[in-house]
mmCIF file of C-alpha atoms in Angstrom:
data_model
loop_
_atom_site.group_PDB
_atom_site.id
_atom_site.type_symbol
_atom_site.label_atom_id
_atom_site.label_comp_id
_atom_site.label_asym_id
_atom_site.label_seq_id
_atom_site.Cartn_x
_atom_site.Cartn_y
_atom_site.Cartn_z
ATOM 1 C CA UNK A 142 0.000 0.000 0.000
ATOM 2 C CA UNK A 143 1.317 3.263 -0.712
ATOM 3 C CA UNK A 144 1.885 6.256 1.723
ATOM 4 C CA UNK A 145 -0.652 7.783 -0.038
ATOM 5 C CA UNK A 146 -3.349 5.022 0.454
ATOM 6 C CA UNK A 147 -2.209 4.310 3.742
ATOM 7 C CA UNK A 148 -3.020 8.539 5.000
ATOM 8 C CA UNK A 149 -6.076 8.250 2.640
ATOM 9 C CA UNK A 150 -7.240 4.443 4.997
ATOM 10 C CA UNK A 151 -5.856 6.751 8.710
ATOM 11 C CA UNK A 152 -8.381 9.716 7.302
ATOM 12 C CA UNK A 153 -11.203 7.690 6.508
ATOM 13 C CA UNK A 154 -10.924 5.308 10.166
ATOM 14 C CA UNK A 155 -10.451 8.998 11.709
ATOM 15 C CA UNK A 156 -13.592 10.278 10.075
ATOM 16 C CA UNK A 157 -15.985 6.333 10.603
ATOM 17 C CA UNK A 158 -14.704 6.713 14.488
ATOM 18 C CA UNK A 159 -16.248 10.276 14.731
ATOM 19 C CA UNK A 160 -19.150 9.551 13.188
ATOM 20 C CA UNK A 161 -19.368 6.349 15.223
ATOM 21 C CA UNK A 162 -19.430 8.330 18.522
ATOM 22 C CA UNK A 163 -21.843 10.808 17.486
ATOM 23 C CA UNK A 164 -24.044 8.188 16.601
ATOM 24 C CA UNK A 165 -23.525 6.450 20.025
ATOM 25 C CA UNK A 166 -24.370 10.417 21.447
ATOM 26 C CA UNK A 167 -27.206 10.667 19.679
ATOM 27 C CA UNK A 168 -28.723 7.193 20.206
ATOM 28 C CA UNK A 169 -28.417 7.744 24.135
ATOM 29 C CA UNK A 170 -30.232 11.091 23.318
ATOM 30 C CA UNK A 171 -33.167 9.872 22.333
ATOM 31 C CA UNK A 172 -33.081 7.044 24.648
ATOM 32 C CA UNK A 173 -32.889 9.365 27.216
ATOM 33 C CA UNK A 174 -36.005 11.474 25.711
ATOM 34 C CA UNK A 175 -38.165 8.190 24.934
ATOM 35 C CA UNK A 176 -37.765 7.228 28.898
ATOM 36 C CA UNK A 177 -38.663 10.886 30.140
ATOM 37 C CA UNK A 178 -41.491 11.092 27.569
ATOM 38 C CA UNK A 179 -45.223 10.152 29.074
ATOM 39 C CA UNK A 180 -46.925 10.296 25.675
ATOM 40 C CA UNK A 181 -46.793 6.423 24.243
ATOM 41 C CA UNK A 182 -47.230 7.837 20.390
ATOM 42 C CA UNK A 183 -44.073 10.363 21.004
ATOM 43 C CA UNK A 184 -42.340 7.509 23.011
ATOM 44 C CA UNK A 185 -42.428 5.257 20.127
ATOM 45 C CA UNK A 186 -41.385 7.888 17.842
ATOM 46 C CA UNK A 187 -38.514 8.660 19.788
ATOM 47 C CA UNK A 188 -37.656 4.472 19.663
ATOM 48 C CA UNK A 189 -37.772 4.027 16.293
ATOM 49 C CA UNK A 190 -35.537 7.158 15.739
ATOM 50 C CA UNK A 191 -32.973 5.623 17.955
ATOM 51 C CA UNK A 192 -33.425 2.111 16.992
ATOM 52 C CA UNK A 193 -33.009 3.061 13.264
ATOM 53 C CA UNK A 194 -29.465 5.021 14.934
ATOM 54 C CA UNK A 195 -28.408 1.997 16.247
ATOM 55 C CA UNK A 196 -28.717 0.289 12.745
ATOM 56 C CA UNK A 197 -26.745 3.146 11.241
ATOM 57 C CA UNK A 198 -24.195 2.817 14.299
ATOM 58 C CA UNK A 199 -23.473 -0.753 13.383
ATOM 59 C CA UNK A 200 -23.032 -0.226 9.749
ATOM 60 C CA UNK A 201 -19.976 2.895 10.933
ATOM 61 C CA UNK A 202 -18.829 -0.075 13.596
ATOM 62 C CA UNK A 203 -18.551 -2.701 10.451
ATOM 63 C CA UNK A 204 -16.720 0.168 8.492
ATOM 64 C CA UNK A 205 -14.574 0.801 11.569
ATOM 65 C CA UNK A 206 -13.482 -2.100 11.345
ATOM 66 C CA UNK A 207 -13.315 -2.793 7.691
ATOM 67 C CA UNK A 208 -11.106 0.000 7.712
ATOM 68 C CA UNK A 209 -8.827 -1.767 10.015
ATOM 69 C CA UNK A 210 -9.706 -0.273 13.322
ATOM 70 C CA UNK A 211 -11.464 -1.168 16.495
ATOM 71 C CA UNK A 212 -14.813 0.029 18.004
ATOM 72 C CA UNK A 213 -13.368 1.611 21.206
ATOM 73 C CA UNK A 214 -15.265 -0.822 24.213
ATOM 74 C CA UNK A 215 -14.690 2.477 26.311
ATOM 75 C CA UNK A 216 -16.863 5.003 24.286
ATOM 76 C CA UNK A 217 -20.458 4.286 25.190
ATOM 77 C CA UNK A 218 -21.510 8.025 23.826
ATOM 78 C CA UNK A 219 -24.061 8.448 27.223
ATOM 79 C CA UNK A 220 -21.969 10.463 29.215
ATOM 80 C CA UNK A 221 -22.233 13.814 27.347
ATOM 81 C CA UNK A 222 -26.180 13.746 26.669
ATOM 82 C CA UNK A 223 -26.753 12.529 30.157
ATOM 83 C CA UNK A 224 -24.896 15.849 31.604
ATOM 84 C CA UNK A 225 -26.887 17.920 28.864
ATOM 85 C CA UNK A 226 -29.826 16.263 30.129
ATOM 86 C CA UNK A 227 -29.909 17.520 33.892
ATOM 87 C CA UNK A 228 -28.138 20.752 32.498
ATOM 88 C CA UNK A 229 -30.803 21.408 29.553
ATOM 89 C CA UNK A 230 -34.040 19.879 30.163
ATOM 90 C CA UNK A 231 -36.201 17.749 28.053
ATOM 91 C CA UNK A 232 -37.050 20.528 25.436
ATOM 92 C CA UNK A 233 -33.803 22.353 24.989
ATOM 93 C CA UNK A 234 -31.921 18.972 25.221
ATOM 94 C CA UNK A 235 -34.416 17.924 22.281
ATOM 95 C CA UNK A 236 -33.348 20.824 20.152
ATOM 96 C CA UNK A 237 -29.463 19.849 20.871
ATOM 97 C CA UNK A 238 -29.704 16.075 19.633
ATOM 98 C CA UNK A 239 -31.523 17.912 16.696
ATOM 99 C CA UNK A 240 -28.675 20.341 15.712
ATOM 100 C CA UNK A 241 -26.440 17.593 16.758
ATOM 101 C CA UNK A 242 -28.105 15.762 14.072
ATOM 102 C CA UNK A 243 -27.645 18.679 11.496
ATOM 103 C CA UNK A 244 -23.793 18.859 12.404
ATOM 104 C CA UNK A 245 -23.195 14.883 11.743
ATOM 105 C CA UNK A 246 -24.654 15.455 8.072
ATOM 106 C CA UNK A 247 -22.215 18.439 7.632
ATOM 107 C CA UNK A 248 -19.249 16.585 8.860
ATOM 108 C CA UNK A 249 -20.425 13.613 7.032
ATOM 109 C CA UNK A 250 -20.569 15.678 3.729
ATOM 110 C CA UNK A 251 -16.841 17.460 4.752
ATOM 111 C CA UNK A 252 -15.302 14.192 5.323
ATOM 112 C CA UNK A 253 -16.519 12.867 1.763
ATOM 113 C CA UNK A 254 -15.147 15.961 0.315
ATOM 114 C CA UNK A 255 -11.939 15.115 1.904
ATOM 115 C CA UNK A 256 -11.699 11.509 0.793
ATOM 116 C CA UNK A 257 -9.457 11.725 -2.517
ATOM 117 C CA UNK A 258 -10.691 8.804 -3.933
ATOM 118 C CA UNK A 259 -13.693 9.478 -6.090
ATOM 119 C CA UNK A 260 -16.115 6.428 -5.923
ATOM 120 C CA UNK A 261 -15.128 6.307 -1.637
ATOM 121 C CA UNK A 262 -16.271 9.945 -1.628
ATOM 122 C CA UNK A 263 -19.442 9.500 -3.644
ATOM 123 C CA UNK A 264 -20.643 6.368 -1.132
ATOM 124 C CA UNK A 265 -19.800 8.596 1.390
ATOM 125 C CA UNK A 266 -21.438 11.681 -0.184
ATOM 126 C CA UNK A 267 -24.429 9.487 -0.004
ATOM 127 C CA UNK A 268 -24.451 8.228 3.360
ATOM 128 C CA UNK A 269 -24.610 11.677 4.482
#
């Protein structure tokens, strides 16, 4: 493998392991809003958001690994949006796992741009 496929493989496990752990982050988030939640029509909205997460959070673990690297045991991704929790509330915590949302597209989309070679930055154009 060249030194230029090898950097190309460390910038694209870099970019799967973020996006990983904000898809662990945002999982926990709306875990965290389905068991606050009393109404049963939101609280099943809320699961299948964060069920269809964890789907999308395996398939960045497989490519993780794929890639050569290791899902991190250690990163659970509930630490942060259980301090935002008791610091935010239910309804301003909702709007942060929503503009957390936004901001995993955008760095989705960057780290596509980034990727140099064209067909891996096209499947990961449309991922994001």
């Amino acid at each position: 493998m060249s030194d230029f496929s090898m950097s190309n493989n460390k910038m694209l496990l870099y970019a799967a392991k973020k996006i990983y752990e904000h898809k662990l982050e945002k999982i926990y988030g709306f875990k965290i809003l389905a068991d606050k939640v009393d109404d049963e029509i939101i609280k099943n909205l809320l699961v299948q958001v964060y069920s269809e997460e964890e789907t999308i959070a395996d398939m960045w673990a497989n490519r993780i690994i794929e890639l050569g690297g290791q899902k991190d045991p250690q990163k659970r991704g509930d630490l942060k949006p259980n301090i935002l929790f008791r610091i935010l509330g239910p309804k301003e915590f909702f709007k942060w796992v929503l503009q957390e949302e936004e901001a995993g597209i955008k760095e989705l989309a960057f780290q596509a741009e980034l990727i140099q070679e064209n067909i891996q930055s096209e499947t990961w154009i449309r991922y994001a």
